[in-house]
Every structure is written in C-alpha cells, then in structure tokens.
PDB file of C-alpha atoms in Angstrom:
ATOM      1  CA  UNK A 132      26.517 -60.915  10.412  1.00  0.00           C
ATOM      2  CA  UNK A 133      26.556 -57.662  12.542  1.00  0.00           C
ATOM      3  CA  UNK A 134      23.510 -54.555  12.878  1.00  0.00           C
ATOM      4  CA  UNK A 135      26.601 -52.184  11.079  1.00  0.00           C
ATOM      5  CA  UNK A 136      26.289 -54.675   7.901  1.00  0.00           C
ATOM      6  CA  UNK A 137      22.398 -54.841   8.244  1.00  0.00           C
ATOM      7  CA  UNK A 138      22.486 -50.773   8.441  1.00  0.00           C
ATOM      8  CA  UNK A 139      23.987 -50.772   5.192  1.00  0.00           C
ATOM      9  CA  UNK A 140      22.431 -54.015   3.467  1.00  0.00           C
ATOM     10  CA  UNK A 141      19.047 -51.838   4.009  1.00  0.00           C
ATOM     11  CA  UNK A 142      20.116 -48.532   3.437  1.00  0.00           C
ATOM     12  CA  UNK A 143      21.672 -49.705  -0.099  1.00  0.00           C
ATOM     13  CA  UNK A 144      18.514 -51.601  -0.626  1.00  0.00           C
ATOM     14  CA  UNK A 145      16.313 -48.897   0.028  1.00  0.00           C
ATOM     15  CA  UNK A 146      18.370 -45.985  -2.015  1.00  0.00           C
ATOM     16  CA  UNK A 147      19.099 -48.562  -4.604  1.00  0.00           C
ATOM     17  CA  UNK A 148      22.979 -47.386  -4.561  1.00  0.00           C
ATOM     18  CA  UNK A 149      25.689 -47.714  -3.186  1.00  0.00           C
ATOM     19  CA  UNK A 150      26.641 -44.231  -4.064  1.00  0.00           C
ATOM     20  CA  UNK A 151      23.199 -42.781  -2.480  1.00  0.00           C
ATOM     21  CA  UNK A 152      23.478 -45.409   0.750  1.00  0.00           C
ATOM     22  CA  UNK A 153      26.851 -43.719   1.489  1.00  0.00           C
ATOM     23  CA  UNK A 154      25.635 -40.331   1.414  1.00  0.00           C
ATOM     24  CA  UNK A 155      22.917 -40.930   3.231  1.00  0.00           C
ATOM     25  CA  UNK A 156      24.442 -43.101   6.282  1.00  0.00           C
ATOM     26  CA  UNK A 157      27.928 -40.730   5.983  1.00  0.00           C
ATOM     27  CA  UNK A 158      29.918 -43.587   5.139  1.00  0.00           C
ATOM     28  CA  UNK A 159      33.048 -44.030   1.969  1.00  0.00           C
ATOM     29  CA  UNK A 160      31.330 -45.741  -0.085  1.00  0.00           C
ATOM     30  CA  UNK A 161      34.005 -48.134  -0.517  1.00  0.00           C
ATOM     31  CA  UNK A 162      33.281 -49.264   3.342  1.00  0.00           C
ATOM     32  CA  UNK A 163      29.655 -49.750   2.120  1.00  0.00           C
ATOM     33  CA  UNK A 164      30.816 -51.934  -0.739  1.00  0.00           C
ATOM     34  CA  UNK A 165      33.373 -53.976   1.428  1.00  0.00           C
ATOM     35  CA  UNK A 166      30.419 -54.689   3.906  1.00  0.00           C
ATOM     36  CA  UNK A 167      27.867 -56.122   1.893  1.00  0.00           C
ATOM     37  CA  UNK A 168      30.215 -58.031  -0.393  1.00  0.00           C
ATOM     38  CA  UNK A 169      31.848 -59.580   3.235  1.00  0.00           C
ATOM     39  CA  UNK A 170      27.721 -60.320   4.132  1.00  0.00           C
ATOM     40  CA  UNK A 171      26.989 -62.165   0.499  1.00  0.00           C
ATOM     41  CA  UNK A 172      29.864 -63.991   1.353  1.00  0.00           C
ATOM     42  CA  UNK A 173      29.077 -65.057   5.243  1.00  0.00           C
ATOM     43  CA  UNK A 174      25.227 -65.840   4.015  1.00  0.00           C
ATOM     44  CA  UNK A 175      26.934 -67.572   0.919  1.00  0.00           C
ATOM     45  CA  UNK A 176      24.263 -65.657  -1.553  1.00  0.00           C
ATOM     46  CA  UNK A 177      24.026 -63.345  -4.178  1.00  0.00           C
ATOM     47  CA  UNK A 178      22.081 -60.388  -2.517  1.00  0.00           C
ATOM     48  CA  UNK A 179      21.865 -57.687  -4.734  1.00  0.00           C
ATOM     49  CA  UNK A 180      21.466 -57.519  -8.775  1.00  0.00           C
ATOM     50  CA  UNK A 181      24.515 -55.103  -9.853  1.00  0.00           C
ATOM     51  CA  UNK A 182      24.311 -55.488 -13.624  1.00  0.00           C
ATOM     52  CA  UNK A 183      21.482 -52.513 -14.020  1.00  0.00           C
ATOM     53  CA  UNK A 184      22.219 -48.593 -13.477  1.00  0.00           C
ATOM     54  CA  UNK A 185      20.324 -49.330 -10.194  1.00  0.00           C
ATOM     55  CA  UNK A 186      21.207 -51.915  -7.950  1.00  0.00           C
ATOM     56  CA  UNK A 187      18.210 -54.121  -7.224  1.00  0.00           C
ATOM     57  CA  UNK A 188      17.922 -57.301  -4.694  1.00  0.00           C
ATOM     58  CA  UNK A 189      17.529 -60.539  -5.626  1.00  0.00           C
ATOM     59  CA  UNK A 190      15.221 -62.704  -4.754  1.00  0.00           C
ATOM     60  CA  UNK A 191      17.513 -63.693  -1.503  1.00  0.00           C
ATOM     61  CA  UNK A 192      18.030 -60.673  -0.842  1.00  0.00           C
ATOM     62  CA  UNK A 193      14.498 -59.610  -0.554  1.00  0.00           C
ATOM     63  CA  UNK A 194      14.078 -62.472   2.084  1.00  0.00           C
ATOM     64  CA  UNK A 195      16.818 -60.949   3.704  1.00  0.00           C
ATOM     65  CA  UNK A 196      15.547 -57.362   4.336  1.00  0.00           C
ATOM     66  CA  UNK A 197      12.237 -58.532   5.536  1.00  0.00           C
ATOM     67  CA  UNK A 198      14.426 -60.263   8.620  1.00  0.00           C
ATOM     68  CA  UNK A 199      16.960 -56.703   8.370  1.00  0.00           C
ATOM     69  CA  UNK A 200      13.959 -54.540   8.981  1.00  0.00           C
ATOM     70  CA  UNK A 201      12.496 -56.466  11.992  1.00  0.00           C
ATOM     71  CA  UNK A 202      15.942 -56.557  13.380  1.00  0.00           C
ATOM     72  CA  UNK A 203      16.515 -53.037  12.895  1.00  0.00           C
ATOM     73  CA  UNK A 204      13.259 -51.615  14.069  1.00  0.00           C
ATOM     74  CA  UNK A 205      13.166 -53.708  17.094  1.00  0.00           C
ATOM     75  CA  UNK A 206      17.235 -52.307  18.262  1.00  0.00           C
ATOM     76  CA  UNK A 207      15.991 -48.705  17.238  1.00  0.00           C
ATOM     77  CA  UNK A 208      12.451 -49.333  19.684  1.00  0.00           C
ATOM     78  CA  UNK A 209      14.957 -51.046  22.553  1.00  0.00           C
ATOM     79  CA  UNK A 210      17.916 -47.337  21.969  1.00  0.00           C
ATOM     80  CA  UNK A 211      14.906 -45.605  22.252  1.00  0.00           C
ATOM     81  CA  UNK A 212      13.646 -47.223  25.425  1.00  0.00           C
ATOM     82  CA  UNK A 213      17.030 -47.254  27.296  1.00  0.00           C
ATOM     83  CA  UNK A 214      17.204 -43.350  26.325  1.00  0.00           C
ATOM     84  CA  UNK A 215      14.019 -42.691  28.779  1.00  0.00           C
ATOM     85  CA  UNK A 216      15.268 -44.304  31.389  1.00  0.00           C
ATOM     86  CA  UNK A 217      17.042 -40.888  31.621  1.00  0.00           C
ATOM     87  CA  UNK A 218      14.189 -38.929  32.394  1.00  0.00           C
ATOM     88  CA  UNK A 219      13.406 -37.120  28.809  1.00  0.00           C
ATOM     89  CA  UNK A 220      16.984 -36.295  28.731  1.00  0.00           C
ATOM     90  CA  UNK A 221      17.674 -37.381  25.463  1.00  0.00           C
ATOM     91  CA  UNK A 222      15.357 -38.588  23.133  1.00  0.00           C
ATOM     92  CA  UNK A 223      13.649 -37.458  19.098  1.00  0.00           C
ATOM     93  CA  UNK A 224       9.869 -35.900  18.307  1.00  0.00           C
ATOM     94  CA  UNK A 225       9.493 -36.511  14.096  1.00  0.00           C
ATOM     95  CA  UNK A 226       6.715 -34.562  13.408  1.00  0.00           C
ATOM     96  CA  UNK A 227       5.397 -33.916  10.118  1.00  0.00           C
ATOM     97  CA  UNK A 228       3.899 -30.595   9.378  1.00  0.00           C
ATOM     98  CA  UNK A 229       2.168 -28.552   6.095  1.00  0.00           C
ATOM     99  CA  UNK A 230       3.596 -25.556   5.186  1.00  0.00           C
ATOM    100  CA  UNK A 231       0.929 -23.489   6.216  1.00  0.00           C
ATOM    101  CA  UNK A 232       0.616 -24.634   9.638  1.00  0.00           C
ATOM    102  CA  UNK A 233       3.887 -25.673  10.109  1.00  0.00           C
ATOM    103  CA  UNK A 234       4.969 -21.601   9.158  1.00  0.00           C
ATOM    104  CA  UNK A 235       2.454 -19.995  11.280  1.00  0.00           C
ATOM    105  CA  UNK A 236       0.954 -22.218  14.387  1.00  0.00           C
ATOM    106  CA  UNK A 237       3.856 -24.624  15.515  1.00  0.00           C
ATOM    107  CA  UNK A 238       6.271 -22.408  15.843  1.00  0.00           C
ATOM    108  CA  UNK A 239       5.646 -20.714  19.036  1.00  0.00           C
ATOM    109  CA  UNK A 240       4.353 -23.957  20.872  1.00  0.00           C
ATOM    110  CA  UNK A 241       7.675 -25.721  19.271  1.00  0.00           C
ATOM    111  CA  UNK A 242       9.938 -22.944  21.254  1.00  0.00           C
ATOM    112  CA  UNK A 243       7.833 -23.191  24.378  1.00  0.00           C
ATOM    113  CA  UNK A 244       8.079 -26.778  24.370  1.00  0.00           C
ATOM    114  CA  UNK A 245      12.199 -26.665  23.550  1.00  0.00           C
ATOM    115  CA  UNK A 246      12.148 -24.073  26.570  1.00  0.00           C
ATOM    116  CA  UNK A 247      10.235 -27.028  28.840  1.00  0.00           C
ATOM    117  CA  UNK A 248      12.325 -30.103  27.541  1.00  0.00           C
ATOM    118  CA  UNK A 249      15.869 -28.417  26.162  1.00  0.00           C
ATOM    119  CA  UNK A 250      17.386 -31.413  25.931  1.00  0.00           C
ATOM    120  CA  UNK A 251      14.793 -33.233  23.420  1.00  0.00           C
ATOM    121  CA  UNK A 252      15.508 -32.796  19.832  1.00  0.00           C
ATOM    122  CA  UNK A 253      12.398 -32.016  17.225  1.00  0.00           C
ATOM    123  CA  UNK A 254      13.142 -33.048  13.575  1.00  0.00           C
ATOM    124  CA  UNK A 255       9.912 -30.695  11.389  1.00  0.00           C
ATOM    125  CA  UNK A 256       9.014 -33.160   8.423  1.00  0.00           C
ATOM    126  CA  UNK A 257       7.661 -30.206   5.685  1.00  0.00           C
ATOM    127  CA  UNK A 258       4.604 -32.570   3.557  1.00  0.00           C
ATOM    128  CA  UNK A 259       1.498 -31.975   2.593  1.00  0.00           C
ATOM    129  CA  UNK A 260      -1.073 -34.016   4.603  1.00  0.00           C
ATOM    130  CA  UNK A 261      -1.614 -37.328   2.134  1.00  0.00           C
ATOM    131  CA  UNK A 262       2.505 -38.044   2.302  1.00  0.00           C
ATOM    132  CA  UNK A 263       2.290 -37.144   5.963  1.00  0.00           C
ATOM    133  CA  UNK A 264      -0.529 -40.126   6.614  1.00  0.00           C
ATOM    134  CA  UNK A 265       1.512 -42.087   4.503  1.00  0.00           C
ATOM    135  CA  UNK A 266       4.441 -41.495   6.621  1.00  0.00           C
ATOM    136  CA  UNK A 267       2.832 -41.977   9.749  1.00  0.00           C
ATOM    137  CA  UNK A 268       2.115 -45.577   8.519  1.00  0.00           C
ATOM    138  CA  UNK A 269       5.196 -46.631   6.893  1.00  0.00           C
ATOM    139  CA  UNK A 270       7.084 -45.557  10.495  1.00  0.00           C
ATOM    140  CA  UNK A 271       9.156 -42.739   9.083  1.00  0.00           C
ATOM    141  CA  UNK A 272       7.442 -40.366  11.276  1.00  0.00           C
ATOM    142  CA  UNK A 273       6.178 -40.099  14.751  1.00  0.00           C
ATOM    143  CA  UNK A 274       3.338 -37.807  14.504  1.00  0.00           C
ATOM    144  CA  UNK A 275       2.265 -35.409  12.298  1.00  0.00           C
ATOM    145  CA  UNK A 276      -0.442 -33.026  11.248  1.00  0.00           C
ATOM    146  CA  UNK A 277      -3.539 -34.844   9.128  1.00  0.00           C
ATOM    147  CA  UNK A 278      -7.271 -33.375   7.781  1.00  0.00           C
ATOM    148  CA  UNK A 279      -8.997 -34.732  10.794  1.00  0.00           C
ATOM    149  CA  UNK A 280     -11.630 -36.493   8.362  1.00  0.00           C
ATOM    150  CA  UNK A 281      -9.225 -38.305   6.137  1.00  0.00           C
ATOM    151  CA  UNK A 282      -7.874 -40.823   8.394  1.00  0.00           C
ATOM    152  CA  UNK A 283      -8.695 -44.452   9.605  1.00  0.00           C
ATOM    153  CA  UNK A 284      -7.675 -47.746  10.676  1.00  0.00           C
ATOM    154  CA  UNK A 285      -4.572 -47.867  12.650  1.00  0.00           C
ATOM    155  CA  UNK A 286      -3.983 -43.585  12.396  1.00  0.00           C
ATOM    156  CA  UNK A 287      -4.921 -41.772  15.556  1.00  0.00           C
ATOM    157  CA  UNK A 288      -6.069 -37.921  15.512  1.00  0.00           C
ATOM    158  CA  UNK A 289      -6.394 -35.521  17.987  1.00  0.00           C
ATOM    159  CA  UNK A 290      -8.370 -32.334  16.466  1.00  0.00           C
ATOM    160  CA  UNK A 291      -6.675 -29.170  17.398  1.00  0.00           C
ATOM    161  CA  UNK A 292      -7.297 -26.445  14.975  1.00  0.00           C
ATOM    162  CA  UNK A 293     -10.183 -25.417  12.357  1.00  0.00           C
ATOM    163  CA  UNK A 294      -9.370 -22.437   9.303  1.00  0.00           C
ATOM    164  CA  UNK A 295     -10.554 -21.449   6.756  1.00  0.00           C
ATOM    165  CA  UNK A 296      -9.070 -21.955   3.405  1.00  0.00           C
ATOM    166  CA  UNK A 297      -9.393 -18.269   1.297  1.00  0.00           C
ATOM    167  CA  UNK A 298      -8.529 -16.961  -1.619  1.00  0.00           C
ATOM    168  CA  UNK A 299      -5.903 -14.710  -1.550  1.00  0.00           C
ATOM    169  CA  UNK A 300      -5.131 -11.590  -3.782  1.00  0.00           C
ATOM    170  CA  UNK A 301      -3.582  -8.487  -4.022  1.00  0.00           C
ATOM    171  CA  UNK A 302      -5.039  -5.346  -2.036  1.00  0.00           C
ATOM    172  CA  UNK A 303      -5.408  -3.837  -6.130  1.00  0.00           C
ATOM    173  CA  UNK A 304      -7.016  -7.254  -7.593  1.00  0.00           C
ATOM    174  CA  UNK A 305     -10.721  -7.062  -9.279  1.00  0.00           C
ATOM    175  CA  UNK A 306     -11.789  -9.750  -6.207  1.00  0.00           C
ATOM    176  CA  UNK A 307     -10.634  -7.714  -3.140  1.00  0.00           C
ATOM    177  CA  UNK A 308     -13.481  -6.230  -2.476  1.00  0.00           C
ATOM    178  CA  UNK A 309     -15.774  -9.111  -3.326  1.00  0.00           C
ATOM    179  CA  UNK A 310     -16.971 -11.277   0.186  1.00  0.00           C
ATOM    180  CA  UNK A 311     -17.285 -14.310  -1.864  1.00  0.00           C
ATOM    181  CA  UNK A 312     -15.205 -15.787  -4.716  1.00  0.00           C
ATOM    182  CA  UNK A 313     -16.876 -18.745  -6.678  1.00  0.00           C
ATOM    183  CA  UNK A 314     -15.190 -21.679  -8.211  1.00  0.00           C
ATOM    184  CA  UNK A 315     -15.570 -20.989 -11.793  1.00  0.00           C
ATOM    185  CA  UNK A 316     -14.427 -17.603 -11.393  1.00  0.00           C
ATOM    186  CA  UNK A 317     -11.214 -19.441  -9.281  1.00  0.00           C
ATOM    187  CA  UNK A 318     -10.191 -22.024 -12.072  1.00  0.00           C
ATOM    188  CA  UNK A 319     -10.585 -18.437 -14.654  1.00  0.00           C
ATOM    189  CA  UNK A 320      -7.556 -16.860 -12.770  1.00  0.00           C
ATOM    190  CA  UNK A 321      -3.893 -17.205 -12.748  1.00  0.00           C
ATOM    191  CA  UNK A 322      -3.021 -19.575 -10.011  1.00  0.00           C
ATOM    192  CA  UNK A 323       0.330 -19.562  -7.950  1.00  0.00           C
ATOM    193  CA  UNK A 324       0.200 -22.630  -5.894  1.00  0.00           C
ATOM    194  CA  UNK A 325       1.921 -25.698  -3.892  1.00  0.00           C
ATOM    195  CA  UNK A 326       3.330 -28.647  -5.713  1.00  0.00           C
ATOM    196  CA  UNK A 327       1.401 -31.324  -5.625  1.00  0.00           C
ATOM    197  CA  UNK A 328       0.426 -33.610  -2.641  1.00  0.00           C
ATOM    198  CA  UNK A 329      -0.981 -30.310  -0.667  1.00  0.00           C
ATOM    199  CA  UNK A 330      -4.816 -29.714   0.276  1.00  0.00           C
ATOM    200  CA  UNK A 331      -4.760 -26.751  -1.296  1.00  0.00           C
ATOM    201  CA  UNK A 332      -4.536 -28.129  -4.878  1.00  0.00           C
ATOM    202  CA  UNK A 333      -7.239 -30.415  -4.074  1.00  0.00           C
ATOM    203  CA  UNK A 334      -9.034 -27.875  -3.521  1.00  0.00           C
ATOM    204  CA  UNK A 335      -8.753 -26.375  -6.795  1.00  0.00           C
ATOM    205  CA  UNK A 336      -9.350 -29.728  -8.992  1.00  0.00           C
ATOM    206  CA  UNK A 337     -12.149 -29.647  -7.108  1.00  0.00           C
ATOM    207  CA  UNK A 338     -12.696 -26.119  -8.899  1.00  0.00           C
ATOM    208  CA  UNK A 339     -11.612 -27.892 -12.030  1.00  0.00           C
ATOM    209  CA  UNK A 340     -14.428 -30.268 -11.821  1.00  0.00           C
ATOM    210  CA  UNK A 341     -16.875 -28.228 -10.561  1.00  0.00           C
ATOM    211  CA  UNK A 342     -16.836 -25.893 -13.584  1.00  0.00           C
ATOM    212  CA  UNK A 343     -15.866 -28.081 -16.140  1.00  0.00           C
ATOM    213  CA  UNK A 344     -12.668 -25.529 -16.903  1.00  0.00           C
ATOM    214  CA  UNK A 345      -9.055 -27.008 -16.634  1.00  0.00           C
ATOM    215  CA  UNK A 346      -6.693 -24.867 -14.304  1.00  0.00           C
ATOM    216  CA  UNK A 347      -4.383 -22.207 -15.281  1.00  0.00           C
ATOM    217  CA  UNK A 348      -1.272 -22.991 -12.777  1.00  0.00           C
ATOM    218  CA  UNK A 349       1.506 -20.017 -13.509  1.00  0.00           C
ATOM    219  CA  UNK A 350       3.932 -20.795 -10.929  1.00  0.00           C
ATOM    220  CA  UNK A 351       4.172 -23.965  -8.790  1.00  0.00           C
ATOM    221  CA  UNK A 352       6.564 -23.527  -5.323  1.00  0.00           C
ATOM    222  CA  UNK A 353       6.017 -24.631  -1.516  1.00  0.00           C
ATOM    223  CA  UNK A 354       7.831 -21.065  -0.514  1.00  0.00           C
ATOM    224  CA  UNK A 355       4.919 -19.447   1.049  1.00  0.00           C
ATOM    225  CA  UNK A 356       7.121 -16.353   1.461  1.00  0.00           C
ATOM    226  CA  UNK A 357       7.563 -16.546  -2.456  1.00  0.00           C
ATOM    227  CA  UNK A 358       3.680 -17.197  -3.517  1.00  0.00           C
ATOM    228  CA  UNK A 359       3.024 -13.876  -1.127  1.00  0.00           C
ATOM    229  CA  UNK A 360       5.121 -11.944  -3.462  1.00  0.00           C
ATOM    230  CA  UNK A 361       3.629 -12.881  -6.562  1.00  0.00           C
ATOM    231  CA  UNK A 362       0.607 -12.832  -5.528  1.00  0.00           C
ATOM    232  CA  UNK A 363       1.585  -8.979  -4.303  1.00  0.00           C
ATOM    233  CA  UNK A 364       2.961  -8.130  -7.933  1.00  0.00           C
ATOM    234  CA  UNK A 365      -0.395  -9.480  -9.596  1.00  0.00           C
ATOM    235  CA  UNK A 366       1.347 -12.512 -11.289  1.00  0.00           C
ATOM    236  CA  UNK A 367      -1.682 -14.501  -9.475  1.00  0.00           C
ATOM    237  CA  UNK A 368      -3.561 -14.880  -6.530  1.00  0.00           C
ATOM    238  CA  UNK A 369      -3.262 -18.801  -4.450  1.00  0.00           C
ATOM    239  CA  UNK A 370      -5.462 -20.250  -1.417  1.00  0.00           C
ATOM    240  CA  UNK A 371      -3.763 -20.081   1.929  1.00  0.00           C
ATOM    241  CA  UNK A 372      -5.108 -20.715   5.527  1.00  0.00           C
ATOM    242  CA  UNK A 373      -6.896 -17.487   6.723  1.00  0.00           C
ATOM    243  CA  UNK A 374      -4.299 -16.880   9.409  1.00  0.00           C
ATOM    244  CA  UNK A 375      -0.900 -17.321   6.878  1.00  0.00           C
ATOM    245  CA  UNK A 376      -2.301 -13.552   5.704  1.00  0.00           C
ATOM    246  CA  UNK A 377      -3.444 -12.089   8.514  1.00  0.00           C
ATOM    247  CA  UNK A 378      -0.840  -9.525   9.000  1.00  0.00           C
ATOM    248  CA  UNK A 379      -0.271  -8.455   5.401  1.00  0.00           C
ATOM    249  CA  UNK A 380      -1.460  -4.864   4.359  1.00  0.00           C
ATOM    250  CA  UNK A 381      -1.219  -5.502   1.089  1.00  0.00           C
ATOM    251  CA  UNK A 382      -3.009  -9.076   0.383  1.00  0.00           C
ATOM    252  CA  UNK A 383      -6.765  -9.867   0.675  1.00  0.00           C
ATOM    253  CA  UNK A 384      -8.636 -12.678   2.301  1.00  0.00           C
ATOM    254  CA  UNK A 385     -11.937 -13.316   0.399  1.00  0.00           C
ATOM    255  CA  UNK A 386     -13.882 -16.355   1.444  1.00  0.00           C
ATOM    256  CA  UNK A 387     -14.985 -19.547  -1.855  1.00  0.00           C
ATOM    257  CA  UNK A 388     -18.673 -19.835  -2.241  1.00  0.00           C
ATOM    258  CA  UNK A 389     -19.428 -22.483  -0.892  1.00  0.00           C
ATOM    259  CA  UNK A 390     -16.397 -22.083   2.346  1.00  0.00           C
ATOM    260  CA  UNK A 391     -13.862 -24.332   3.010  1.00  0.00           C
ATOM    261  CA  UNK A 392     -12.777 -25.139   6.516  1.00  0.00           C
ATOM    262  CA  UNK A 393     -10.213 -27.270   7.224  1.00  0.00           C
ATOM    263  CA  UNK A 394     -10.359 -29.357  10.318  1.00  0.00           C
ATOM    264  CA  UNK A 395      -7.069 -30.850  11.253  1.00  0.00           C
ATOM    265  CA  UNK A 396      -5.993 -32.764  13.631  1.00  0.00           C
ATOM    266  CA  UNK A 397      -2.279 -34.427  15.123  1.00  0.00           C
ATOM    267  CA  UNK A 398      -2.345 -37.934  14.410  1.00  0.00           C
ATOM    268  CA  UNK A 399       0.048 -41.286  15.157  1.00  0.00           C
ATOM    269  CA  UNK A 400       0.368 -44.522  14.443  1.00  0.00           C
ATOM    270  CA  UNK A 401      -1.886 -46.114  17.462  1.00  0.00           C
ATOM    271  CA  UNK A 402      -0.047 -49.761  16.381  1.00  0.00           C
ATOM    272  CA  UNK A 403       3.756 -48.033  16.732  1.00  0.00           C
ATOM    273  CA  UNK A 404       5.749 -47.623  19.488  1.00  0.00           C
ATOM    274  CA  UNK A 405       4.836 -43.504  21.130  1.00  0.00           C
ATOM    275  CA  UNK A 406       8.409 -42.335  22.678  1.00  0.00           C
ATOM    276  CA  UNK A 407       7.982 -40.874  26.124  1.00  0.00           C
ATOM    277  CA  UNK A 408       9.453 -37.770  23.907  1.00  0.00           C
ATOM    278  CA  UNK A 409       6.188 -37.395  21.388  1.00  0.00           C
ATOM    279  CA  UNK A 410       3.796 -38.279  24.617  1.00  0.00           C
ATOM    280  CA  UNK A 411       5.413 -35.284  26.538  1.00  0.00           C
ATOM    281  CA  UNK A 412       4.611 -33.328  23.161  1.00  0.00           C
ATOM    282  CA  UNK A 413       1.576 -34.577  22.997  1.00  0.00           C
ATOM    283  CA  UNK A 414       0.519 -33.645  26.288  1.00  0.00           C
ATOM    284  CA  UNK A 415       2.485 -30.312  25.705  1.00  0.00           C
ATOM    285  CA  UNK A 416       0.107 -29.531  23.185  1.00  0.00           C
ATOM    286  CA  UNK A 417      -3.043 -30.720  24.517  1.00  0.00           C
ATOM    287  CA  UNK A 418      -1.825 -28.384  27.742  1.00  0.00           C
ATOM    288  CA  UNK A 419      -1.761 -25.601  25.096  1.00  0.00           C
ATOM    289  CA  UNK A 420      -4.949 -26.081  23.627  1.00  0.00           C
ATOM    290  CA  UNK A 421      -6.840 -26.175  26.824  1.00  0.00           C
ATOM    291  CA  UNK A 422      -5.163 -23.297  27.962  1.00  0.00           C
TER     292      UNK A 422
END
C-alpha cells in the first residue's frame, strides 16, 4: 500500500467513478483501475461496490478511507510545512470569495499582494457565503469571505468591509427616482438574480415572506456582467452591493425600506492548519485595511 494508491482509492471514492477520479487527478483511467484492483488485492477485500452506475464503497472500504483521509491530510500538512522552510517561496492561498466582492474589492489587494509575494500562488474559490462556511469546515478551503454574523464554533472572522445591499434598476425604470424601494413592491417586479446559495436571494425570500407574494425570478445567472445588461434593457432589475454599480451611468442604486447592510468578514478554520502563505495574506490584508 503506497500514498499514489491512497490518492486514487479516495479520489474514486469521493467522485464515485473511475471515469470522474481520472479526470480529476489527470490520470488514464485504466492506471486508476489497475491501482485499486492491485490495493483490494494487497488488503485482501472487496473495496468498492461496482455493480451500480455509480461505484459505491463497501462497508471495508468505508473503514478504509477514514484511515486514507488522515493519511492524506497529514502528508499534504507535512508538503506544506517543508515548502516554508523556503521562505514563502512556494506555497497556495485557497480563498473563497462571492461574486460581488470577489469582482470588485479583492482584486486590487490580490495584485498588490502577487506584486509583494510573486512566487505564492492564489487559487479564487467563486461561492456564495453558506458553501463558502461550509468549505471552510470540510478543509477544502483556506479562508474565505463569510457574513460576519453567521458564523460560530470552530470558524474564525475578521470583519473587513460593511455595504449596502440596493436595488438596482435601469436609469429609465419607474423606481429610479424613488430613495426607498419596499419589499412588497420588490417581490412585484421581474427579478434577475444569482443561483441559489447567494445572500442576495435570501434576501428576497425574505421579501417573499414578508409580503406574503411568491417571487417572480426571470433569469437566474452568477455573471454579474450579464445581470447588468438585463437589468440595462429593462428585462428586470436584481440587488447588488452598492459599490458593484457605482460607476454605471445607466443603472440606479435605490436603497430597501427597511436597509440592508452586509457586514462581512474573512474567516478560517481556527482548528486547521493556517499556511505561512494565508497568514502573510492575512496580515497583507489587515495591513490594507489599516492603511
């Protein structure tokens, strides 16, 4: 038993393919195949259920990933380690970011930091905030951006930024010269908003609730770039962060009665292992807002 056939005993496990473990670990998937059939046979156990259109572990097989995990996570901790030793020559930030403030705060403090530490690589996870705390706890992330008020136990936050959340329509809409746009009159538009998962649509089931009216969701897309056009062309109007429309003519901020501010913060897993990589980030960005 070797860490190459533990790569792929969890990789296949966790894809539930062969055909997907291959693609994702770059691999024929005939070496993939080869690997675990030589580990079933070293162990002397079935490991995986190959009957079904997915492949699924046995019962052996789950008590073997448990072990695979450890094993793996610990080596990946100990690469990651020996990598420092460098002096933040090499080394990986996973950060996971919203659209909205990934598009519009992070990248200017991303390039100054790449200009400070050129040789550390930054891998942007693009989630709305729930699978980004979700992330942050299974380990698939480092750090990422969180609502400042919706975390606890073993998530750390450091509040950096507070914006409002507007309504946004057209420069020609009935509501652009309104201050104030209520909720009942929200849930009676057209909406053009992000998939699910993203503040924003909590934001209007809240509506939904509020007035007792179900939503009328037109168009569904995480392309802010895209939900700025229709919204331009009067197919709807959407919510976006107050600063995501600040320098377009030709859309309209106008505030919800009551206001929404969102206060968010970057958060980590205070139990997992902080790379000297995300700490100089960290510190990076703490630098930044101070400044």
């Amino acid at each position: 038993m070797d860490i190459r056939q533990l790569e792929f005993f969890a990789e296949v496990a966790r894809q539930k393919s062969f055909t997907k473990a291959a693609e994702q670990l770059l691999v024929a998937q005939p070496a993939i195949s080869k690997s675990i059939k030589k580990l079933e046979e070293e162990v002397g156990l079935l490991l995986f259920n190959r009957s079904e259109r997915k492949v699924s572990l046995t019962a052996e097989g789950e008590a073997l990933l448990k072990h695979a995990e450890s094993i793996l996570d610990q080596l990946a901790h100990a690469k990651a380690e020996m990598e420092e030793l460098s002096g933040l020559k090499k080394g990986e930030v996973r950060i996971g970011l919203p659209s909205m403030v990934g598009s519009y705060y992070f990248p200017g403090l991303i390039i100054d930091f790449k200009k400070k530490y050129p040789d550390l690589q930054i891998t942007v996870y693009e989630q709305g905030t729930v699978k980004i705390r979700q992330m942050l706890i299974d380990g698939e992330i480092d750090m990422g951006v969180v609502l400042e008020d919706d975390v606890e136990g073993e998530i750390e936050v450091l509040p950096f930024l507070k914006e409002e959340m507007i309504v946004c329509v057209s420069d020609s809409h009935r509501f652009a010269t309104r201050d104030t746009v209520s909720y009942e009159e929200l849930t009676q538009e057209s909406l053009v908003l992000f998939k699910e998962g993203y503040f924003q649509r909590e934001i209007t089931a809240r509506a939904s609730r509020m007035s007792g009216l179900p939503l009328n969701v037109t168009f569904e897309t995480n392309q802010i770039s895209l939900i700025k056009s229709l919204v331009a062309k009067q197919l709807g109007i959407t919510l976006f962060l107050r600063m995501v429309i600040a320098d377009d003519t030709h859309l309209v901020p106008v505030s919800l009665d009551p206001p929404v501010y969102l206060k968010l913060g970057v958060a980590w897993n205070k139990n997992a292992y902080l790379s000297k990589a995300n700490q100089a980030f960290l510190s990076f960005m703490m630098e930044r807002m101070g400044s």
